[in-house]
mmCIF file of C-alpha atoms and ligand atoms in Angstrom:
data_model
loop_
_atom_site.group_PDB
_atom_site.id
_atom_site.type_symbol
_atom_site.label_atom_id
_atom_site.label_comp_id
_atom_site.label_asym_id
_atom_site.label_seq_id
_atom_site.Cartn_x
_atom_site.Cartn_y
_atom_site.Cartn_z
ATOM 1 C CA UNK A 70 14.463 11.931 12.640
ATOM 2 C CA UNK A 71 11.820 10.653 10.979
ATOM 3 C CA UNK A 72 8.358 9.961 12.831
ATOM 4 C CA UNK A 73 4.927 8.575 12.058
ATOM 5 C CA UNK A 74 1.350 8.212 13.004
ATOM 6 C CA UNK A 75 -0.798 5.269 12.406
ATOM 7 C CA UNK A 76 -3.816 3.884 13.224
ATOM 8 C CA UNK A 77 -7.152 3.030 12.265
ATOM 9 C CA UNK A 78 -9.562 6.215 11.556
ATOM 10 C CA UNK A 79 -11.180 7.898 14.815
ATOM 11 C CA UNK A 80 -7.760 6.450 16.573
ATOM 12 C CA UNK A 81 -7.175 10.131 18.041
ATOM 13 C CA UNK A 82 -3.861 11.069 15.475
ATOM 14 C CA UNK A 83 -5.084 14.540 15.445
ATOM 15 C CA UNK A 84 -5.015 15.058 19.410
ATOM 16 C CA UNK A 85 -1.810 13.272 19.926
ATOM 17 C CA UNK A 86 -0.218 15.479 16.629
ATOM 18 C CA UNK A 87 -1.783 18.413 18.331
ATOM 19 C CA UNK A 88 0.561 17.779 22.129
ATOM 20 C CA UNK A 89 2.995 16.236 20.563
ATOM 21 C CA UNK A 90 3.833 19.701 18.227
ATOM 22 C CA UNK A 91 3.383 21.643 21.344
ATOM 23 C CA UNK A 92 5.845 19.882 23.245
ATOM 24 C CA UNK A 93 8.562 20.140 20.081
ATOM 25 C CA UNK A 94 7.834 24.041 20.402
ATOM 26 C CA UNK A 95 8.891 23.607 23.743
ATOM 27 C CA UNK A 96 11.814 21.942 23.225
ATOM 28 C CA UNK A 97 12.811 24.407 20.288
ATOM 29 C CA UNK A 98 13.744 21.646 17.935
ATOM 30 C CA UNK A 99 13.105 22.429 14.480
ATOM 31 C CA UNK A 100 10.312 20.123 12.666
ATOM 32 C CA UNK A 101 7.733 20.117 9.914
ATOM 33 C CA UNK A 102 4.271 18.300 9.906
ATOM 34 C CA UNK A 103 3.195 16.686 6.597
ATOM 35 C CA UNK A 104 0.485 14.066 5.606
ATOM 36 C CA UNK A 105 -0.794 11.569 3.334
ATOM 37 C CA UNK A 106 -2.628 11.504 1.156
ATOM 38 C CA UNK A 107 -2.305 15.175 0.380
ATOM 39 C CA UNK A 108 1.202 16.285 1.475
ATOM 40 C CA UNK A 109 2.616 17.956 -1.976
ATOM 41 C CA UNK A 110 0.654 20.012 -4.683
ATOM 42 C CA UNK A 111 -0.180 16.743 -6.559
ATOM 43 C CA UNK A 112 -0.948 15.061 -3.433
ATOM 44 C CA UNK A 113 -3.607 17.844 -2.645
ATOM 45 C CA UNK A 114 -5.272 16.694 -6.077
ATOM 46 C CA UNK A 115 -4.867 12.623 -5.461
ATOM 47 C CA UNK A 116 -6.254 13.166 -1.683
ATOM 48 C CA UNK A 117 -9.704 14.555 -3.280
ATOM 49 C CA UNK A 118 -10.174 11.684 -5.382
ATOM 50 C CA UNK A 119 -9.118 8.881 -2.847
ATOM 51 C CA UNK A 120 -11.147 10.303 -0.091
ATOM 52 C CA UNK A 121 -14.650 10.920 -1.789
ATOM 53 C CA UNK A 122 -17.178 8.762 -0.844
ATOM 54 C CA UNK A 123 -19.021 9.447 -4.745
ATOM 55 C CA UNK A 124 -15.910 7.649 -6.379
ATOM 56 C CA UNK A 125 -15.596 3.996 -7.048
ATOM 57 C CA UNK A 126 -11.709 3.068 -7.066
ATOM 58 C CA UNK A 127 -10.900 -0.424 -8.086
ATOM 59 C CA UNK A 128 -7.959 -1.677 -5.579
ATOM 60 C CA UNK A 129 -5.349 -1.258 -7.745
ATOM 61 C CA UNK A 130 -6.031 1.893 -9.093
ATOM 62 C CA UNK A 131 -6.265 3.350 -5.372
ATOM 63 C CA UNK A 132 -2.938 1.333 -4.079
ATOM 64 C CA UNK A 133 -1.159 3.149 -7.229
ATOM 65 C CA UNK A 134 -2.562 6.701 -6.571
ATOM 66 C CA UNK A 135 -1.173 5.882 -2.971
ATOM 67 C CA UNK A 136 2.039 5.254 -3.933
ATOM 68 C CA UNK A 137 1.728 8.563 -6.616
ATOM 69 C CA UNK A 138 1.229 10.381 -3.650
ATOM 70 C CA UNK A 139 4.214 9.312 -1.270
ATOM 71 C CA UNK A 140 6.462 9.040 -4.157
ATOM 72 C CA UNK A 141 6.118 13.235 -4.513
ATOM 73 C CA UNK A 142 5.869 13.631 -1.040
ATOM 74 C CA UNK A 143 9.037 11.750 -0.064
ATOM 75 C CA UNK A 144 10.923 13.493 -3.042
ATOM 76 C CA UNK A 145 9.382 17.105 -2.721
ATOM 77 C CA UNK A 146 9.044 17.263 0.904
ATOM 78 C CA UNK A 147 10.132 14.455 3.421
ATOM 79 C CA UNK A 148 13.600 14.492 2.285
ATOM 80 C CA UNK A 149 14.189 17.941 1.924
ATOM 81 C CA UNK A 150 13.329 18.846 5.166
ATOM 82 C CA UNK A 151 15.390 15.592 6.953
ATOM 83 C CA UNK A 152 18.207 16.995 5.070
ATOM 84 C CA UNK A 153 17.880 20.469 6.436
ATOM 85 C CA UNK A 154 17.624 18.673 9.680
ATOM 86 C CA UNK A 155 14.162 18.666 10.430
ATOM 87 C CA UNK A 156 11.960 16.307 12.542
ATOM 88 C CA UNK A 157 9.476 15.388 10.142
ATOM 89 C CA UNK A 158 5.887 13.794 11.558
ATOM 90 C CA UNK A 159 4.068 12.779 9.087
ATOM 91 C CA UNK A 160 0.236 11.812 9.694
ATOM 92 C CA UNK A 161 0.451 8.405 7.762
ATOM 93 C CA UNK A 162 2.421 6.809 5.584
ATOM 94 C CA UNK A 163 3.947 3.208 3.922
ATOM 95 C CA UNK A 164 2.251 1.453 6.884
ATOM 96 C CA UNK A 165 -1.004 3.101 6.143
ATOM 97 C CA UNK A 166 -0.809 1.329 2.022
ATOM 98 C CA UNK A 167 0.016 -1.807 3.368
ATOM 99 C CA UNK A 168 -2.602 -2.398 6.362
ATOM 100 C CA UNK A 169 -5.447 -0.893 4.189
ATOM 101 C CA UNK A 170 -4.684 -1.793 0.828
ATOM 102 C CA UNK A 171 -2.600 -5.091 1.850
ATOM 103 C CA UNK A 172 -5.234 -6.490 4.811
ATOM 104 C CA UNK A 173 -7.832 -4.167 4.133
ATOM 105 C CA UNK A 174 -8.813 -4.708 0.297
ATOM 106 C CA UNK A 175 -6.240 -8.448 0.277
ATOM 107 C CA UNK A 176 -3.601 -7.093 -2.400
ATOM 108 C CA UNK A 177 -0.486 -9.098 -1.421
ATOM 109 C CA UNK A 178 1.393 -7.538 1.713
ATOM 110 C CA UNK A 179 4.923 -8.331 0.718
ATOM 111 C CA UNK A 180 4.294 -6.800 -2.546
ATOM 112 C CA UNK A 181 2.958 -4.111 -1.052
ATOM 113 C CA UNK A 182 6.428 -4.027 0.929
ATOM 114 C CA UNK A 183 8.729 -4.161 -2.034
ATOM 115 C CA UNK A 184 6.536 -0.970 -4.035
ATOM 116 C CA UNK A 185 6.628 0.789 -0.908
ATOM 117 C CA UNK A 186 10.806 0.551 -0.734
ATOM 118 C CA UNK A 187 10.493 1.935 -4.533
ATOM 119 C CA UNK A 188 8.201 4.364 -4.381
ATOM 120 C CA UNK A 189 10.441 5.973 -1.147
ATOM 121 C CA UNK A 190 13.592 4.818 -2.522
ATOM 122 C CA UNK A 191 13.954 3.183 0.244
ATOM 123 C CA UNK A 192 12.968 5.630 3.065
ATOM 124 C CA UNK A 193 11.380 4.186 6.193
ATOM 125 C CA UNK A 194 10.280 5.992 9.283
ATOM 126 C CA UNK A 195 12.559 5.967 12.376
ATOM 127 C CA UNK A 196 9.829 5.521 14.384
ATOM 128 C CA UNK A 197 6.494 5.065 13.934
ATOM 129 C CA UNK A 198 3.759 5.883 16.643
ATOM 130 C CA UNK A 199 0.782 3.511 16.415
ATOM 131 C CA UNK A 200 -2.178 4.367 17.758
ATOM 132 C CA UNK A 201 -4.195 0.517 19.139
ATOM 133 C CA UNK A 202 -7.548 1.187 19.600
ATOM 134 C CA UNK A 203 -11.061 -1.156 18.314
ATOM 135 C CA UNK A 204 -12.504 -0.695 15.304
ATOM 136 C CA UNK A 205 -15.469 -0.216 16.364
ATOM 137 C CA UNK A 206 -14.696 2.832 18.762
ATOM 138 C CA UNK A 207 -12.509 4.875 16.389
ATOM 139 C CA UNK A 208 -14.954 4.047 13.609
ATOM 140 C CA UNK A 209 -17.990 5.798 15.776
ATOM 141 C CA UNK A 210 -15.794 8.523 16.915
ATOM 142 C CA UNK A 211 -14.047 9.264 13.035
ATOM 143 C CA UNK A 212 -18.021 9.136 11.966
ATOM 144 C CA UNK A 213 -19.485 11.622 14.582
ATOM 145 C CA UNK A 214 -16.422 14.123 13.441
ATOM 146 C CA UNK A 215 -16.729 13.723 9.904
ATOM 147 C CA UNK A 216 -20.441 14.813 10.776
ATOM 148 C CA UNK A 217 -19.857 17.470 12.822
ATOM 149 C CA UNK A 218 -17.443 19.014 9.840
ATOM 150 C CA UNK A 219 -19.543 18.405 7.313
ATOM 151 C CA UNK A 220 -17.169 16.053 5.896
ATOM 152 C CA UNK A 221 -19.033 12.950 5.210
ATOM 153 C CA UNK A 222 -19.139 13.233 1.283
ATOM 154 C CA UNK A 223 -15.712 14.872 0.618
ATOM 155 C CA UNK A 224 -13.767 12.615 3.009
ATOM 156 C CA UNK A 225 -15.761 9.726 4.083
ATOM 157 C CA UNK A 226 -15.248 6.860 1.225
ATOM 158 C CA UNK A 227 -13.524 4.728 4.379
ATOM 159 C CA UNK A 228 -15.592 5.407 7.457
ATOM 160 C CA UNK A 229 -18.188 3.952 5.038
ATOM 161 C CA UNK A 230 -16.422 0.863 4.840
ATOM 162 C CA UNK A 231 -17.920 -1.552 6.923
ATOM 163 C CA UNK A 232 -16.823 -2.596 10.378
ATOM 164 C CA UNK A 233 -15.319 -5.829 9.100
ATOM 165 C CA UNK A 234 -13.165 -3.669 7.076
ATOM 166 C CA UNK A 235 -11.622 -1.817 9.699
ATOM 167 C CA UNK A 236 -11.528 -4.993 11.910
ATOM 168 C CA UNK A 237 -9.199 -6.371 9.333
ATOM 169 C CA UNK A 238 -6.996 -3.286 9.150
ATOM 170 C CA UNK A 239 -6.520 -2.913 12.695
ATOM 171 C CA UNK A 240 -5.421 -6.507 12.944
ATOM 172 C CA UNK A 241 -2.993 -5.461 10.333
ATOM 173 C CA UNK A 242 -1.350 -2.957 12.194
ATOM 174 C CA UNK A 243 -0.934 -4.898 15.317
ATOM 175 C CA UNK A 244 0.355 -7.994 13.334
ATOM 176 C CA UNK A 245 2.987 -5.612 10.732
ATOM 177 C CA UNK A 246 3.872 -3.733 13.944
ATOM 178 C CA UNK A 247 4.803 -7.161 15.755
ATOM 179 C CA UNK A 248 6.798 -7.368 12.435
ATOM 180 C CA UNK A 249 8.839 -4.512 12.881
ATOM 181 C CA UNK A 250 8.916 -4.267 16.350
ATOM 182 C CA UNK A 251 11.969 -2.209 16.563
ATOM 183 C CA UNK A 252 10.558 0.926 14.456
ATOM 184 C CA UNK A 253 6.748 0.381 16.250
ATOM 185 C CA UNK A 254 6.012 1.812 19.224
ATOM 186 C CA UNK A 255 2.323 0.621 20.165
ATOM 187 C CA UNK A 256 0.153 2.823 22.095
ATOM 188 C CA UNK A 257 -3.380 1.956 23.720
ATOM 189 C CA UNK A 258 -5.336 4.882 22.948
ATOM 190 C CA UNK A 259 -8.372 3.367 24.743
ATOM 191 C CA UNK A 260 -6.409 5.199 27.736
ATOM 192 C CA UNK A 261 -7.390 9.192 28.426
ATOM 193 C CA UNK A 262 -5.854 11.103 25.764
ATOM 194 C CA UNK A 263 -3.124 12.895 28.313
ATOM 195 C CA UNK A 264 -2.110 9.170 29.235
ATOM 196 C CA UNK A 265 -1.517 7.984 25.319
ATOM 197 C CA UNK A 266 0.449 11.424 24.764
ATOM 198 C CA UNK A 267 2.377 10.876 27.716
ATOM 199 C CA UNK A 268 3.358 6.996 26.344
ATOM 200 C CA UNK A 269 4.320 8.811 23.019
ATOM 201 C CA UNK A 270 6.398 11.732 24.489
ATOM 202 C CA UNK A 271 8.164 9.296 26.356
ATOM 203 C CA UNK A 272 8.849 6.859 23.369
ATOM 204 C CA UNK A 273 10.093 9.897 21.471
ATOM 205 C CA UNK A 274 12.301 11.355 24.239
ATOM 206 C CA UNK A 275 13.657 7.996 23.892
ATOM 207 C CA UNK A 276 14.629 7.522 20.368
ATOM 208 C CA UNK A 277 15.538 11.688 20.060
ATOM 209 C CA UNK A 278 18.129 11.025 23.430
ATOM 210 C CA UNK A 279 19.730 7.431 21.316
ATOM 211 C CA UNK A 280 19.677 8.878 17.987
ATOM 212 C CA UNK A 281 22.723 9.914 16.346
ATOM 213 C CA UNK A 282 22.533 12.315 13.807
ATOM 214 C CA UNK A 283 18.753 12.650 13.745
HETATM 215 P P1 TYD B 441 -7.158 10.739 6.709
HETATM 216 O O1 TYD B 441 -8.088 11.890 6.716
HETATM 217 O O2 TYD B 441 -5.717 10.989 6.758
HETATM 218 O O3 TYD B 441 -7.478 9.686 7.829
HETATM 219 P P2 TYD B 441 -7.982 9.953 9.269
HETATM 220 O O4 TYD B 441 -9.452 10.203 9.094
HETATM 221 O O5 TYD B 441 -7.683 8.674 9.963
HETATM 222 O O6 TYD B 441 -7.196 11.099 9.764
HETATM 223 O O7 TYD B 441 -7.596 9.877 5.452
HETATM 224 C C1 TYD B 441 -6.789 9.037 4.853
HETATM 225 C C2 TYD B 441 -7.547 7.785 4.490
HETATM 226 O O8 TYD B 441 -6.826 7.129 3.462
HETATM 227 C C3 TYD B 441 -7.656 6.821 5.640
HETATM 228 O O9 TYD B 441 -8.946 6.288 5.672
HETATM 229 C C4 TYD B 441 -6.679 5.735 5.307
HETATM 230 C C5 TYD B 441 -6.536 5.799 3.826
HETATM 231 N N1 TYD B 441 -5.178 5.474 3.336
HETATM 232 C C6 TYD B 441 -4.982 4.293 2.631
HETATM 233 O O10 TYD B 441 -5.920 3.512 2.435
HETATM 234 N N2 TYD B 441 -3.730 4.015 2.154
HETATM 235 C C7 TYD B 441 -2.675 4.844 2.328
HETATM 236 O O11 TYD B 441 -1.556 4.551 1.870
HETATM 237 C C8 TYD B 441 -2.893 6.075 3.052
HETATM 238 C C9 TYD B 441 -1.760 7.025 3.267
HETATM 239 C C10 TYD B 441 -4.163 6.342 3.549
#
Protein backbone atom coordinates (compact mmCIF):
# COMPACT_ATOMS: atom_id res chain seq x y z
CA UNK A 1 0.00 0.00 0.00
CA UNK A 2 0.84 3.14 -0.91
CA UNK A 3 0.40 6.20 1.60
CA UNK A 4 0.92 9.95 1.66
CA UNK A 5 1.28 13.08 3.63
CA UNK A 6 0.10 16.44 2.65
CA UNK A 7 -0.42 19.60 3.84
CA UNK A 8 0.57 23.03 3.95
CA UNK A 9 4.17 23.69 5.71
CA UNK A 10 4.12 23.81 9.72
CA UNK A 11 0.91 21.30 9.20
CA UNK A 12 2.67 18.82 11.80
CA UNK A 13 3.75 15.86 8.88
CA UNK A 14 6.79 15.26 10.86
CA UNK A 15 4.91 14.39 14.28
CA UNK A 16 2.21 12.40 12.69
CA UNK A 17 5.23 10.43 10.39
CA UNK A 18 6.99 10.13 13.67
CA UNK A 19 3.59 7.87 15.58
CA UNK A 20 2.52 6.73 12.70
CA UNK A 21 6.19 4.66 12.02
CA UNK A 22 6.03 3.68 15.59
CA UNK A 23 2.82 2.13 15.41
CA UNK A 24 3.92 0.10 11.93
CA UNK A 25 6.92 -1.19 14.20
CA UNK A 26 4.35 -2.37 16.31
CA UNK A 27 2.43 -4.03 14.04
CA UNK A 28 5.63 -5.66 12.37
CA UNK A 29 4.57 -4.80 8.88
CA UNK A 30 7.33 -4.14 6.67
CA UNK A 31 7.53 -0.36 5.24
CA UNK A 32 9.94 2.27 3.98
CA UNK A 33 9.70 6.14 4.48
CA UNK A 34 10.71 8.31 1.49
CA UNK A 35 10.18 12.06 0.55
CA UNK A 36 10.00 14.69 -1.91
CA UNK A 37 11.79 16.61 -3.01
CA UNK A 38 14.90 14.68 -2.13
CA UNK A 39 13.97 10.95 -2.09
CA UNK A 40 16.72 9.42 -4.68
CA UNK A 41 20.46 10.51 -5.22
CA UNK A 42 19.32 13.07 -7.88
CA UNK A 43 16.53 14.10 -5.79
CA UNK A 44 19.06 14.95 -2.91
CA UNK A 45 20.68 17.43 -5.57
CA UNK A 46 17.12 18.95 -7.03
CA UNK A 47 15.85 19.35 -3.20
CA UNK A 48 18.93 21.89 -2.57
CA UNK A 49 18.11 23.98 -5.37
CA UNK A 50 14.21 24.06 -4.96
CA UNK A 51 14.38 24.74 -1.32
CA UNK A 52 16.96 27.71 -1.09
CA UNK A 53 15.62 30.80 -0.33
CA UNK A 54 18.96 32.62 -2.49
CA UNK A 55 17.51 31.02 -5.79
CA UNK A 56 15.02 32.61 -8.08
CA UNK A 57 13.06 29.69 -9.98
CA UNK A 58 10.73 30.82 -12.67
CA UNK A 59 7.40 28.52 -12.31
CA UNK A 60 8.09 26.37 -14.87
CA UNK A 61 11.46 25.64 -14.31
CA UNK A 62 10.53 24.61 -10.55
CA UNK A 63 7.18 22.52 -11.66
CA UNK A 64 9.75 20.55 -14.09
CA UNK A 65 12.52 19.96 -11.44
CA UNK A 66 9.41 18.65 -9.41
CA UNK A 67 8.43 16.31 -11.69
CA UNK A 68 12.55 15.36 -12.28
CA UNK A 69 12.41 14.50 -8.88
CA UNK A 70 9.27 12.09 -8.55
CA UNK A 71 9.97 10.69 -11.87
CA UNK A 72 13.45 9.02 -10.17
CA UNK A 73 11.86 8.55 -7.08
CA UNK A 74 8.85 6.58 -8.33
CA UNK A 75 11.24 4.53 -10.68
CA UNK A 76 14.29 4.08 -8.23
CA UNK A 77 12.46 3.78 -5.09
CA UNK A 78 8.55 3.84 -4.71
CA UNK A 79 8.09 0.98 -6.94
CA UNK A 80 10.71 -1.14 -5.92
CA UNK A 81 9.84 -1.29 -2.56
CA UNK A 82 5.69 -1.76 -3.34
CA UNK A 83 6.89 -4.61 -5.32
CA UNK A 84 8.85 -6.19 -2.54
CA UNK A 85 5.74 -5.56 -0.61
CA UNK A 86 6.44 -2.67 1.31
CA UNK A 87 4.18 0.07 2.82
CA UNK A 88 5.66 3.00 1.40
CA UNK A 89 4.83 6.67 3.21
CA UNK A 90 6.06 9.09 1.44
CA UNK A 91 6.24 12.78 2.96
CA UNK A 92 4.69 14.51 -0.20
CA UNK A 93 4.08 13.88 -3.43
CA UNK A 94 1.80 14.53 -6.95
CA UNK A 95 -0.65 16.42 -4.69
CA UNK A 96 2.08 18.55 -3.32
CA UNK A 97 3.02 19.82 -7.52
CA UNK A 98 -0.39 20.42 -8.14
CA UNK A 99 -1.67 22.55 -4.98
CA UNK A 100 1.63 24.59 -4.99
CA UNK A 101 2.61 24.84 -8.41
CA UNK A 102 -1.15 24.48 -9.83
CA UNK A 103 -3.02 27.01 -7.05
CA UNK A 104 -0.03 28.24 -5.58
CA UNK A 105 2.06 29.89 -8.56
CA UNK A 106 -1.60 29.47 -11.22
CA UNK A 107 0.08 26.91 -13.79
CA UNK A 108 -3.01 25.04 -15.07
CA UNK A 109 -4.23 22.22 -12.55
CA UNK A 110 -5.42 19.69 -15.05
CA UNK A 111 -2.21 19.96 -16.78
CA UNK A 112 -0.58 19.61 -13.86
CA UNK A 113 -2.78 16.29 -13.54
CA UNK A 114 -1.96 14.78 -16.88
CA UNK A 115 2.31 15.43 -16.25
CA UNK A 116 1.83 14.06 -12.97
CA UNK A 117 0.19 10.53 -14.52
CA UNK A 118 3.49 10.68 -16.87
CA UNK A 119 5.99 11.47 -14.79
CA UNK A 120 4.64 8.30 -12.31
CA UNK A 121 3.51 6.32 -15.13
CA UNK A 122 0.59 6.41 -13.75
CA UNK A 123 1.16 5.68 -10.00
CA UNK A 124 -1.18 7.31 -7.50
CA UNK A 125 -1.21 6.95 -3.77
CA UNK A 126 -3.73 4.56 -2.14
CA UNK A 127 -4.31 6.85 0.33
CA UNK A 128 -3.31 10.01 1.03
CA UNK A 129 -3.33 11.60 4.63
CA UNK A 130 -4.02 15.35 4.52
CA UNK A 131 -3.16 17.31 7.11
CA UNK A 132 -6.20 20.71 7.29
CA UNK A 133 -4.85 23.23 9.24
CA UNK A 134 -4.74 27.58 8.49
CA UNK A 135 -2.21 29.03 6.80
CA UNK A 136 -1.48 31.21 9.00
CA UNK A 137 -0.79 28.74 12.00
CA UNK A 138 1.38 26.20 10.16
CA UNK A 139 3.13 29.10 8.46
CA UNK A 140 4.22 30.58 12.15
CA UNK A 141 4.92 27.21 13.45
CA UNK A 142 7.10 25.89 9.97
CA UNK A 143 8.92 29.54 10.55
CA UNK A 144 9.79 29.24 14.34
CA UNK A 145 11.32 25.55 13.36
CA UNK A 146 13.13 26.51 10.43
CA UNK A 147 14.67 29.07 13.03
CA UNK A 148 15.33 26.99 15.65
CA UNK A 149 17.40 24.59 13.00
CA UNK A 150 19.06 27.05 11.47
CA UNK A 151 17.31 26.33 8.38
CA UNK A 152 15.96 29.53 7.15
CA UNK A 153 18.44 30.05 4.13
CA UNK A 154 18.93 26.39 3.02
CA UNK A 155 15.23 25.45 3.22
CA UNK A 156 13.09 28.42 3.56
CA UNK A 157 12.38 29.76 -0.23
CA UNK A 158 8.41 28.85 0.73
CA UNK A 159 7.86 29.87 4.32
CA UNK A 160 8.98 33.16 2.69
CA UNK A 161 6.18 33.15 0.49
CA UNK A 162 3.67 35.31 1.68
CA UNK A 163 0.56 34.38 3.60
CA UNK A 164 -1.65 34.81 0.55
CA UNK A 165 0.42 32.19 -0.95
CA UNK A 166 -0.17 29.60 1.42
CA UNK A 167 -3.86 30.73 1.76
CA UNK A 168 -4.20 29.75 -1.82
CA UNK A 169 -2.49 26.38 -1.44
CA UNK A 170 -4.37 25.29 1.42
CA UNK A 171 -7.59 26.03 -0.39
CA UNK A 172 -6.11 23.80 -2.97
CA UNK A 173 -5.81 20.91 -0.97
CA UNK A 174 -9.19 21.04 0.55
CA UNK A 175 -10.83 21.70 -2.93
CA UNK A 176 -8.41 18.64 -4.98
CA UNK A 177 -9.10 16.52 -1.88
CA UNK A 178 -13.03 17.11 -2.28
CA UNK A 179 -11.95 15.95 -5.83
CA UNK A 180 -10.72 12.75 -4.97
CA UNK A 181 -12.53 12.07 -2.08
CA UNK A 182 -12.09 8.41 -2.15
CA UNK A 183 -8.07 8.42 -1.93
CA UNK A 184 -8.25 11.72 0.73
CA UNK A 185 -8.61 11.25 4.06
CA UNK A 186 -8.84 14.88 5.69
CA UNK A 187 -7.56 15.43 9.06
CA UNK A 188 -7.97 18.67 11.34
CA UNK A 189 -4.68 19.06 12.75
CA UNK A 190 -5.85 22.16 14.69
CA UNK A 191 -6.81 19.16 17.19
CA UNK A 192 -3.86 17.99 19.89
CA UNK A 193 -1.41 16.12 18.00
CA UNK A 194 -2.40 12.53 19.83
CA UNK A 195 -6.07 13.32 18.53
CA UNK A 196 -4.94 13.93 14.60
CA UNK A 197 -2.67 10.65 14.94
CA UNK A 198 -5.39 8.83 16.35
CA UNK A 199 -7.86 10.04 13.15
CA UNK A 200 -4.92 8.81 10.89
CA UNK A 201 -4.23 5.40 12.59
CA UNK A 202 -7.71 4.78 12.35
CA UNK A 203 -8.08 5.78 8.58
CA UNK A 204 -5.11 3.51 7.92
CA UNK A 205 -6.31 0.51 9.98
CA UNK A 206 -9.09 1.00 7.69
CA UNK A 207 -7.77 0.89 4.25
CA UNK A 208 -4.74 -1.86 5.50
CA UNK A 209 -8.01 -4.26 6.96
CA UNK A 210 -10.05 -3.62 3.04
CA UNK A 211 -7.05 -3.80 1.00
CA UNK A 212 -6.33 -6.70 -1.03
CA UNK A 213 -3.02 -7.33 -1.95
CA UNK A 214 -1.49 -4.21 -0.41
P1 LIG B 1 9.55 20.11 2.87
O1 LIG B 1 10.72 20.36 3.74
O2 LIG B 1 9.24 18.74 2.48
O3 LIG B 1 8.22 20.74 3.44
P2 LIG B 1 7.77 20.84 4.91
O4 LIG B 1 8.54 22.02 5.44
O5 LIG B 1 6.31 21.10 4.80
O6 LIG B 1 8.10 19.54 5.53
O7 LIG B 1 9.75 21.09 1.64
C1 LIG B 1 9.19 20.88 0.47
C2 LIG B 1 8.70 22.19 -0.09
O8 LIG B 1 8.55 22.03 -1.49
C3 LIG B 1 7.36 22.58 0.45
O9 LIG B 1 7.36 23.95 0.73
C4 LIG B 1 6.41 22.31 -0.67
C5 LIG B 1 7.25 22.36 -1.90
N1 LIG B 1 6.83 21.41 -2.95
C6 LIG B 1 6.28 21.91 -4.13
O10 LIG B 1 6.11 23.13 -4.27
N2 LIG B 1 5.93 21.03 -5.11
C7 LIG B 1 6.11 19.70 -5.00
O11 LIG B 1 5.78 18.93 -5.93
C8 LIG B 1 6.70 19.19 -3.79
C9 LIG B 1 6.93 17.72 -3.62
C10 LIG B 1 7.04 20.09 -2.78
Amino acid sequence: MFITLEGIEGAGKGTLLRGLCAWLDETARPYIVTREPGGSRLGQVLRAELLDVRHSIVPEAELFLYLADRAQHVHEVIRPALAAGNIVISDRYADSTIVYQGYGRGLDVEELVRLNERATQGLWPHLTLLLDAPAAIGLERARKRNARKGMSTTEGRFEAEALAFHERVQHGYVTFAARNHARFAVLDATQPLEKVLQDALAVVQNRLNTSVNR
